[in-house]
Coordinates of C-alpha atoms and ligand atoms in Angstrom, one line a residue:
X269 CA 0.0 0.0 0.0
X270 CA 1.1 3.6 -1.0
X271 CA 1.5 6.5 1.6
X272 CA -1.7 8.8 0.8
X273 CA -0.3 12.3 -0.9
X274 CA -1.3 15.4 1.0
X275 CA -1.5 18.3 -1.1
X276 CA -0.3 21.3 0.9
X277 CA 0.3 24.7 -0.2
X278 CA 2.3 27.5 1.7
X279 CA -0.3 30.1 0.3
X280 CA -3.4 28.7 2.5
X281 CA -4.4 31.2 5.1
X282 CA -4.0 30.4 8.6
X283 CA -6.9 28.9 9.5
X284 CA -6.8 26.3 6.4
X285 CA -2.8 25.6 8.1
X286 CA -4.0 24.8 11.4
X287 CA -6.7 21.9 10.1
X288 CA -4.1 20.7 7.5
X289 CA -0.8 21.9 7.9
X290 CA 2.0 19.3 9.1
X291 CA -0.6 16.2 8.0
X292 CA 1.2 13.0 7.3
X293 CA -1.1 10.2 6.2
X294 CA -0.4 6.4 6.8
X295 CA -0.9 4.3 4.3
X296 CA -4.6 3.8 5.5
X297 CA -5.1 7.4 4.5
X298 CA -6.9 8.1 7.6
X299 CA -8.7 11.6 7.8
X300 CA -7.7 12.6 11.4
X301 CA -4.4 12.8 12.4
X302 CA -2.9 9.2 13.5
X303 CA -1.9 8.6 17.4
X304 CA 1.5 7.1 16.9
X305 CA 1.3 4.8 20.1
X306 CA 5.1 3.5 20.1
X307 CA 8.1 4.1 22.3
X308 CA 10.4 2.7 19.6
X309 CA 10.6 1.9 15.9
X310 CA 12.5 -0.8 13.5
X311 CA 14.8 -1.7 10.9
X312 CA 14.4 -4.3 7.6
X313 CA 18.7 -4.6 8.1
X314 CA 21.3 -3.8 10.7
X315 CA 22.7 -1.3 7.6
X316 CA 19.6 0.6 8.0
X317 CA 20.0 0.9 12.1
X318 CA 23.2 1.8 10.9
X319 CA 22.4 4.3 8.9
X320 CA 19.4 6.0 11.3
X321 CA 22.0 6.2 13.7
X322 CA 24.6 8.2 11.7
X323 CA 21.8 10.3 10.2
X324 CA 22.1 9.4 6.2
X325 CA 18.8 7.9 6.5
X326 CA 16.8 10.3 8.4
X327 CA 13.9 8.4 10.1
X328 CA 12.7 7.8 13.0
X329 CA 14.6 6.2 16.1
X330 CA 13.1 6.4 19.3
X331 CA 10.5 8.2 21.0
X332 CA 12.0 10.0 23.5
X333 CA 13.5 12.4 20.5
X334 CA 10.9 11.7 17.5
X335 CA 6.9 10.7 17.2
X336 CA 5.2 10.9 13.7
X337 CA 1.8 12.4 15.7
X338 CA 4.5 15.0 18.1
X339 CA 6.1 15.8 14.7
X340 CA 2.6 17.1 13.0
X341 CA 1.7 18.9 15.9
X342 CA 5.4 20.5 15.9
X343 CA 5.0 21.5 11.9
X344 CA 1.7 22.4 12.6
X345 CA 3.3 25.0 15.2
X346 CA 5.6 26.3 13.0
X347 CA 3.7 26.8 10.4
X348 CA 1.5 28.7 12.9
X349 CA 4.5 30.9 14.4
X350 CA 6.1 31.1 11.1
X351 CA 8.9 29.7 12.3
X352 CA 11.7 27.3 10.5
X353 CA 11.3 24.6 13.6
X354 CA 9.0 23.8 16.2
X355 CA 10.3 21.0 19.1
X356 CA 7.6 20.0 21.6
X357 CA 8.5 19.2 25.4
X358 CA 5.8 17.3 27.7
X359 CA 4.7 20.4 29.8
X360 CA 5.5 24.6 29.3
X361 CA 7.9 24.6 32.2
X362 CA 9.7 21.8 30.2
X363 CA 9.6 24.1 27.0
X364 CA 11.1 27.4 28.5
X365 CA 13.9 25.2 30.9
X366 CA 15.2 23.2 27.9
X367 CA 15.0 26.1 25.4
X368 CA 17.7 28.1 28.3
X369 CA 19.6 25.0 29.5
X370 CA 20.6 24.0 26.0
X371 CA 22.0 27.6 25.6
X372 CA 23.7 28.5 28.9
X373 CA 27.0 27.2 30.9
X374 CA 29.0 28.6 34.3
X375 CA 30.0 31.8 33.4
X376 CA 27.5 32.7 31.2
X377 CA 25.0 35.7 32.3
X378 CA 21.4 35.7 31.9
X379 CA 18.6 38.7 31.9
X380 CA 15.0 38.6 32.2
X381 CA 12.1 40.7 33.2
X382 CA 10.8 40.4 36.7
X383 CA 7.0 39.7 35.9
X384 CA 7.4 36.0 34.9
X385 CA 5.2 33.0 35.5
X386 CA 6.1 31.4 38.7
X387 CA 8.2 28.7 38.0
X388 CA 10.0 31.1 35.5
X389 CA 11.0 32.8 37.6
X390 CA 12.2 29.9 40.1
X391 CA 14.3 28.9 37.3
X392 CA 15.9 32.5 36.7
X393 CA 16.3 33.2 40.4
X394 CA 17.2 29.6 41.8
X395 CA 18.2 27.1 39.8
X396 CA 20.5 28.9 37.5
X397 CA 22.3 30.9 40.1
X398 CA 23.6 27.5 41.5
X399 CA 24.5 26.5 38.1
X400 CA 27.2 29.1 38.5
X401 CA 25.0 31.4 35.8
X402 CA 24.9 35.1 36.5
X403 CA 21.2 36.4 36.1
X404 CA 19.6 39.9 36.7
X405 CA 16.0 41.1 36.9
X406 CA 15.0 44.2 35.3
X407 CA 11.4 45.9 35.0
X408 CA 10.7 44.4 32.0
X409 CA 8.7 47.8 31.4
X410 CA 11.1 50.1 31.7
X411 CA 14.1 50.4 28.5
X412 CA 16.8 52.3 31.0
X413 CA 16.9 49.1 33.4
X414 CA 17.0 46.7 29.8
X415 CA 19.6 49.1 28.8
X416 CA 22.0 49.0 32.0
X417 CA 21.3 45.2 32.6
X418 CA 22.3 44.4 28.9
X419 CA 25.4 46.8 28.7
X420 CA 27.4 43.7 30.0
X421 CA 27.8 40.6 27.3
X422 CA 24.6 38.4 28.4
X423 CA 23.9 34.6 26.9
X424 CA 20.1 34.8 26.9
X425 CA 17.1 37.3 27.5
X426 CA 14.3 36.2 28.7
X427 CA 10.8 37.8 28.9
X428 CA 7.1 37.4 28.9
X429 CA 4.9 39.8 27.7
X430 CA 2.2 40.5 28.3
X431 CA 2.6 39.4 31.7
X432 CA 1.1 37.2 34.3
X433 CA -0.8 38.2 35.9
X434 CA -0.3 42.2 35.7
X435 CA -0.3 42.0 31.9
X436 CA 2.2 44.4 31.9
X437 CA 3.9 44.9 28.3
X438 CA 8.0 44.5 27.2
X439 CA 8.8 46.0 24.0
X440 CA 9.5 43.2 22.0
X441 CA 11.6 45.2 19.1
X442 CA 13.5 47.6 21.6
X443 CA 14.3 44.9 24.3
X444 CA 15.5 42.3 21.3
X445 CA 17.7 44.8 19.3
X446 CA 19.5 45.7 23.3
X447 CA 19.5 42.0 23.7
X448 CA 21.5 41.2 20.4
X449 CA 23.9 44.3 20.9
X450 CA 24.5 42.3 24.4
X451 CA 25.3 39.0 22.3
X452 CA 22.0 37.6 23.7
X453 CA 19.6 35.3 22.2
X454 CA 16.4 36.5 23.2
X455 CA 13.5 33.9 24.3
X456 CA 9.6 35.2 24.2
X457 CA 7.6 33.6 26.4
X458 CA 3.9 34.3 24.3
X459 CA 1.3 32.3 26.4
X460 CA -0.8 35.3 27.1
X461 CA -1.0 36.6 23.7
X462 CA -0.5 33.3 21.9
X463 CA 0.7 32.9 18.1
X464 CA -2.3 34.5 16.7
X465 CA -2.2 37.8 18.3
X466 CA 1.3 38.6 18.7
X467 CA 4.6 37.2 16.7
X468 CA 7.5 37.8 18.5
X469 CA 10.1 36.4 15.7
X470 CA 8.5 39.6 13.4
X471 CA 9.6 42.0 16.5
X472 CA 13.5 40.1 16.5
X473 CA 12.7 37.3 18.9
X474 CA 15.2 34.2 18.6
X475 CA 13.1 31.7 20.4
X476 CA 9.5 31.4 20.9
X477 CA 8.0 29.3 23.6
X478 CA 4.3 28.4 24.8
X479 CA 3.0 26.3 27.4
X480 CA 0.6 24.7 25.3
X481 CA -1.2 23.5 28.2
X482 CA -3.0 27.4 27.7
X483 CA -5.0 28.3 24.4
X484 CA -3.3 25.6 22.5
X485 CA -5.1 23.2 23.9
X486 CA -7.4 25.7 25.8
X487 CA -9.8 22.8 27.1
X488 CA -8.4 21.5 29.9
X489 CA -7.3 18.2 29.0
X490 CA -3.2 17.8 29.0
X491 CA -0.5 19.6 29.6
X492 CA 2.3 20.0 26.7
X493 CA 5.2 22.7 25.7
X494 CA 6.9 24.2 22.4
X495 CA 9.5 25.7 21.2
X496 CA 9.8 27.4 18.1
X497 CA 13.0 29.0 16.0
X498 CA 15.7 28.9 13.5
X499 CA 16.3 25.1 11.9
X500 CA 19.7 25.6 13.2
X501 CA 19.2 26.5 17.0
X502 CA 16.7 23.7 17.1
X503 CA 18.0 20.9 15.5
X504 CA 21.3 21.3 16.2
X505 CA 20.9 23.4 20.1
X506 CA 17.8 22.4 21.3
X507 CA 17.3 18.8 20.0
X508 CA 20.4 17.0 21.5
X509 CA 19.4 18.8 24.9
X510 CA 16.0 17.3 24.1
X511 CA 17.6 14.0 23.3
X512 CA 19.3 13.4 26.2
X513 CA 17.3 15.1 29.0
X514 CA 14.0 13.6 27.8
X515 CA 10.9 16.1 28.5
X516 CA 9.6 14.5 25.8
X517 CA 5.6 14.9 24.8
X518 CA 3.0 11.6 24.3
X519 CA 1.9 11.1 21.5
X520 CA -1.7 11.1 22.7
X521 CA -0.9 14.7 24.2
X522 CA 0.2 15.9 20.9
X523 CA -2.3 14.6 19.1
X524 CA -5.0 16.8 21.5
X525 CA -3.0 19.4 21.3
X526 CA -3.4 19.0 17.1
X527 CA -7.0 18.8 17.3
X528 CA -6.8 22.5 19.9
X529 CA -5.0 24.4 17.0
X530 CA -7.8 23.4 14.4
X531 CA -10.2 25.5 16.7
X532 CA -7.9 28.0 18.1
X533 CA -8.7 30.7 16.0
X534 CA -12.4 30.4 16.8
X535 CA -12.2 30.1 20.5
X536 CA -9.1 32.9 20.5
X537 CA -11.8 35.1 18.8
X538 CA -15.2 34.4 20.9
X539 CA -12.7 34.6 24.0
X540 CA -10.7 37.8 23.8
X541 CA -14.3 40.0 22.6
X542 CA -15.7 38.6 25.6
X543 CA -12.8 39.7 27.7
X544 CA -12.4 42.8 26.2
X545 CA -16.3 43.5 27.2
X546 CA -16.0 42.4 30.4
X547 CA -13.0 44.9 31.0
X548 CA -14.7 47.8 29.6
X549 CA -17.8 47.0 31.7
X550 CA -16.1 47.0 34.7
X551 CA -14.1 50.5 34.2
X552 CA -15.3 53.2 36.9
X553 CA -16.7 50.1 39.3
X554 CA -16.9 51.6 42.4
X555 CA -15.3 48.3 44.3
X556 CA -12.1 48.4 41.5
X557 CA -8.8 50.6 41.5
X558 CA -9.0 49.2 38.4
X559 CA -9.6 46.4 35.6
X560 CA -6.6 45.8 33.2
X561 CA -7.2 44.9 29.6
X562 CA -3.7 45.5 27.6
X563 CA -5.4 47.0 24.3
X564 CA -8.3 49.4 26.6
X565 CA -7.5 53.4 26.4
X566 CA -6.4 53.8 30.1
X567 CA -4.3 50.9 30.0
X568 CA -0.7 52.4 30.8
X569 CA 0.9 50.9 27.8
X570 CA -1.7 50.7 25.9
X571 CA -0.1 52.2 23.1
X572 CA 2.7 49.7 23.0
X573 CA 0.1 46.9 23.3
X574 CA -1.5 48.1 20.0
X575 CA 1.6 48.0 18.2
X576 CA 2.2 44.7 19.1
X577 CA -0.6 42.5 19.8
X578 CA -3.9 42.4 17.1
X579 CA -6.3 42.0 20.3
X580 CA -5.5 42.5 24.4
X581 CA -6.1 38.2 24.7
X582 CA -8.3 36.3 27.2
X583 CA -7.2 37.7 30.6
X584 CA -8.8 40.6 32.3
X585 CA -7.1 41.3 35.6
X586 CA -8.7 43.7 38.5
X587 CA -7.8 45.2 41.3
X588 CA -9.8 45.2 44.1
X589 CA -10.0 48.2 46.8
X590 CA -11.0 46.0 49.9
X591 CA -7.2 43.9 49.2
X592 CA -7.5 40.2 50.0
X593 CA -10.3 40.4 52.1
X594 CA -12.3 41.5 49.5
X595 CA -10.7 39.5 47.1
X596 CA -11.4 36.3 48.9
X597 CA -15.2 37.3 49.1
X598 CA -15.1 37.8 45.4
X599 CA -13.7 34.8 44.3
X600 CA -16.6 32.7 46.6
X601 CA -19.2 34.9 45.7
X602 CA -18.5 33.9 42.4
X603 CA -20.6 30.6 40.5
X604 CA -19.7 30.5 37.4
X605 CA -16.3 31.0 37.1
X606 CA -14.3 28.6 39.2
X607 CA -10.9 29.3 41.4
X608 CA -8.5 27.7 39.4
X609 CA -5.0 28.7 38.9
X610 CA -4.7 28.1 35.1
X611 CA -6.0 29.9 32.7
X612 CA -7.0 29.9 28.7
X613 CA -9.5 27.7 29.3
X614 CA -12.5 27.3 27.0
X615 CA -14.2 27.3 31.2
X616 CA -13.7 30.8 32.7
X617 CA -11.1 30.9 35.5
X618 CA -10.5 33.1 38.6
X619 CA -7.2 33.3 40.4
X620 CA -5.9 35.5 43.2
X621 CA -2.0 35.7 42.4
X622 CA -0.8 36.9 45.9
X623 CA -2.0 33.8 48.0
X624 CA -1.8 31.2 44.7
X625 CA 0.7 31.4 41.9
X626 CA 3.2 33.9 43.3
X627 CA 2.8 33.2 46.8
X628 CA 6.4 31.8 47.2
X629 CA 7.6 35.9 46.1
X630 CA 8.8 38.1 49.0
X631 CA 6.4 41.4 49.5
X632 CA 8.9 43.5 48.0
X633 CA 9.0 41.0 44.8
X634 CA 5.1 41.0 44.6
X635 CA 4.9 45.1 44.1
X636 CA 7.8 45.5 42.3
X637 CA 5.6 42.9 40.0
X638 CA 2.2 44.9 40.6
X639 CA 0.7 41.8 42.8
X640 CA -1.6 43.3 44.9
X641 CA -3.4 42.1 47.8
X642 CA -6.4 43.1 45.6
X643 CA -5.3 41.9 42.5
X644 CA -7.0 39.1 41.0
X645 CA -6.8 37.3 37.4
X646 CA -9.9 36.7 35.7
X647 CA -8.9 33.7 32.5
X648 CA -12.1 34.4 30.4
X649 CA -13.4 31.3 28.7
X650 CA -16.5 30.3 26.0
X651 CA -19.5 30.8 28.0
X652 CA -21.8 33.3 27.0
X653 CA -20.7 36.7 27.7
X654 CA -24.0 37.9 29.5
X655 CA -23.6 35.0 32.1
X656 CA -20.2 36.0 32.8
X657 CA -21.0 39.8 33.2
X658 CA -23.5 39.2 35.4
X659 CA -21.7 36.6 37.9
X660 CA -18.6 39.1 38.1
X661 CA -20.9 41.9 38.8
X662 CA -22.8 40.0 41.4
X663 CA -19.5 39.0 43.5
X664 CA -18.2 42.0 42.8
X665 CA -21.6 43.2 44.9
X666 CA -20.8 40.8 47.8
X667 CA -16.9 41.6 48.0
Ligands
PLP901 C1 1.4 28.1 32.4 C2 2.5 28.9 32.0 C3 3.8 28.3 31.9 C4 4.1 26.9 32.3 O1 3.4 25.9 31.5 P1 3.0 24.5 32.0 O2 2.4 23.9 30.8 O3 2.0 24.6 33.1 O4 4.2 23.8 32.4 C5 4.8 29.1 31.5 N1 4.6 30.4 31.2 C6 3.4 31.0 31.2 C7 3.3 32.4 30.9 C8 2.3 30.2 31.6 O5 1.1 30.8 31.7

């Protein structure tokens, strides 16, 4: 039996790329994407192990660094970030500590904004530092500190933007021309905004990564990672890392996270007008300092936002006047949205940073970051808009 031909064509738009871009068919010329359930893979000769091994017969070899299903979902990715390669890890944490660790060795220096994800910034602040790696926080808002920190010759930049959870904006063309003039290869991390609404490679990125546990999937169901860049960083960087260190992702997982990018577009779309309603509702509410949405007119950066992102994403966060007292009451008043602390769910999630996700931070850390006792994330999800509105505005009543 013959392998079935997949017609593809680099001039489809992106929606037509995320149902059929990356598709290899078997020879049963399934429609859906095949699940690839092996650990390990054959030969017809010892000449052909011979020759997977040395690499004149590219091919598959083992699991732990190839998967026909993990490879559709990785072209499928870089088809979506425009990017030459795509490697997927197992979870996001895997994706951002391999797509450093492959990079960096004693000696070397490392810079990255201060408002990370959690476990980002574990890795920045403890892990490397005992690896003998220099690394410096800067306020990933503010050019003079970028400019200071990256006068010295740095290995790797690392930033997330818009941030979690204060969504506060980097730069992404300023920061990555400082980071290069440094010698550094700046890494994006673009959960919040995802691939659709902001490309980081167009701003001068090096490396893109996601936790595609997020939007990718976006329904809850598995965790998984990326990593997106030249051919040459990740297939000749990256992929021995990968090799050896083994954050590999299942094949199962991958092929979920296939089936989330043929609906991302939709659910990106019905999700970020919802939250950008919901965040315009809520300006002036008497119980808010404010409600952040990166893309609204009294958004400080809104500006930058606008030049970099097509829409402000899925996460609306407030800050509440009565701190976490009235915090607290809001997230229980609340019956819709559940306290969860992920977000970019097609269910609408509430977190309150301060006690959750960034609890492990020192007071000083948490306001240099914007964490606030009042501060709390809202991930907007599917439902109906209406329903949303009106279970925020009734806790917001009872907080
Ligand atoms: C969730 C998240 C991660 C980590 O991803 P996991 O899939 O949970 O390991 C990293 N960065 C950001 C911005 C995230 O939101």
């Amino acid at each position: 039996m013959q392998n079935y031909k997949h017609d593809v064509s680099p001039d489809w738009g992106l929606a037509t790329q995320m149902v059929h871009g990356g598709l290899t068919r078997s020879q049963h010329a399934e429609t859906a994407e095949a699940i690839y359930m092996t650990s390990g893979y054959v030969y017809q000769s010892a000449e052909e192990a011979q020759a997977a091994f040395d690499n004149s017969k590219p091919r598959f070899v083992y699991g732990r660094f190839g998967n026909p299903t993990v490879a559709m979902f990785e072209e499928r990715m870089a088809l979506l970030e425009g990017a030459e390669a795509a490697r997927a890890t197992a979870s996001g944490m895997a994706a951002v500590f391999a797509s450093i660790a492959c990079l960096v060795k004693a000696g070397d220096r490392v810079v990255a904004s201060d408002a990370l994800f959690g476990s980002c910034n574990y890795i920045v602040q403890e892990i490397l530092p005992k690896w003998g790696i220099e690394t410096e926080f800067v306020d990933g808002r503010d050019l003079g500190q970028w400019r200071k920190a990256l006068s010295k010759p740095t290995k790797v930049v690392l930033l997330e933007t818009p941030a979690n959870p204060s969504l506060r904006i980097v730069d992404l063309k300023a920061v990555c021309d400082l980071g290069h003039a440094a010698g550094a290869q700046v890494i994006v991390d673009n959960v919040f905004a995802t691939p659709l609404l902001q490309r980081p490679l167009e701003f001068g990125a090096d490396i893109v990564v996601y936790s595609a546990t997020k939007h990718i999937d976006g329904q809850g169901r598995c965790l998984g990672g990326v990593i997106l860049g030249t051919a040459k960083y990740i297939n000749e960087t990256l992929q021995p890392f990968i090799r050896h260190t083994g954050p590999s992702l299942s094949p199962v997982n991958a092929w979920i996270l296939l089936k989330g990018l043929e609906t991302l577009e939709l659910r990106l779309q019905r999700q970020c007008e919802a939250a950008e309603k919901i965040a315009k509702e809520l300006q002036g509410h008497p119980k808010l300092n404010h409600a952040y949405y990166p893309t609204l007119a009294n958004f400080p950066q809104a500006e930058l936002a606008k030049k970099q992102m097509k829409s402000g994403g899925t996460i609306v966060s407030i800050d509440l006047r009565g701190g976490r007292d009235a915090s607290f009451r809001f997230l229980n008043a609340l019956k819709l949205i559940l306290i969860s602390n992920n977000l970019g769910d097609s269910k609408s999630l509430v977190t309150h940073p301060a006690t959750t996700t960034h609890q492990r931070l020192t007071p000083e850390q948490k306001e240099a970051q914007g964490i606030t006792q009042g501060l709390v994330r809202l991930s907007i999800g599917l439902e109906d808009v209406k329903d949303l509105l009106a279970d925020v505005r009734r806790a917001l009543d009872a907080a």
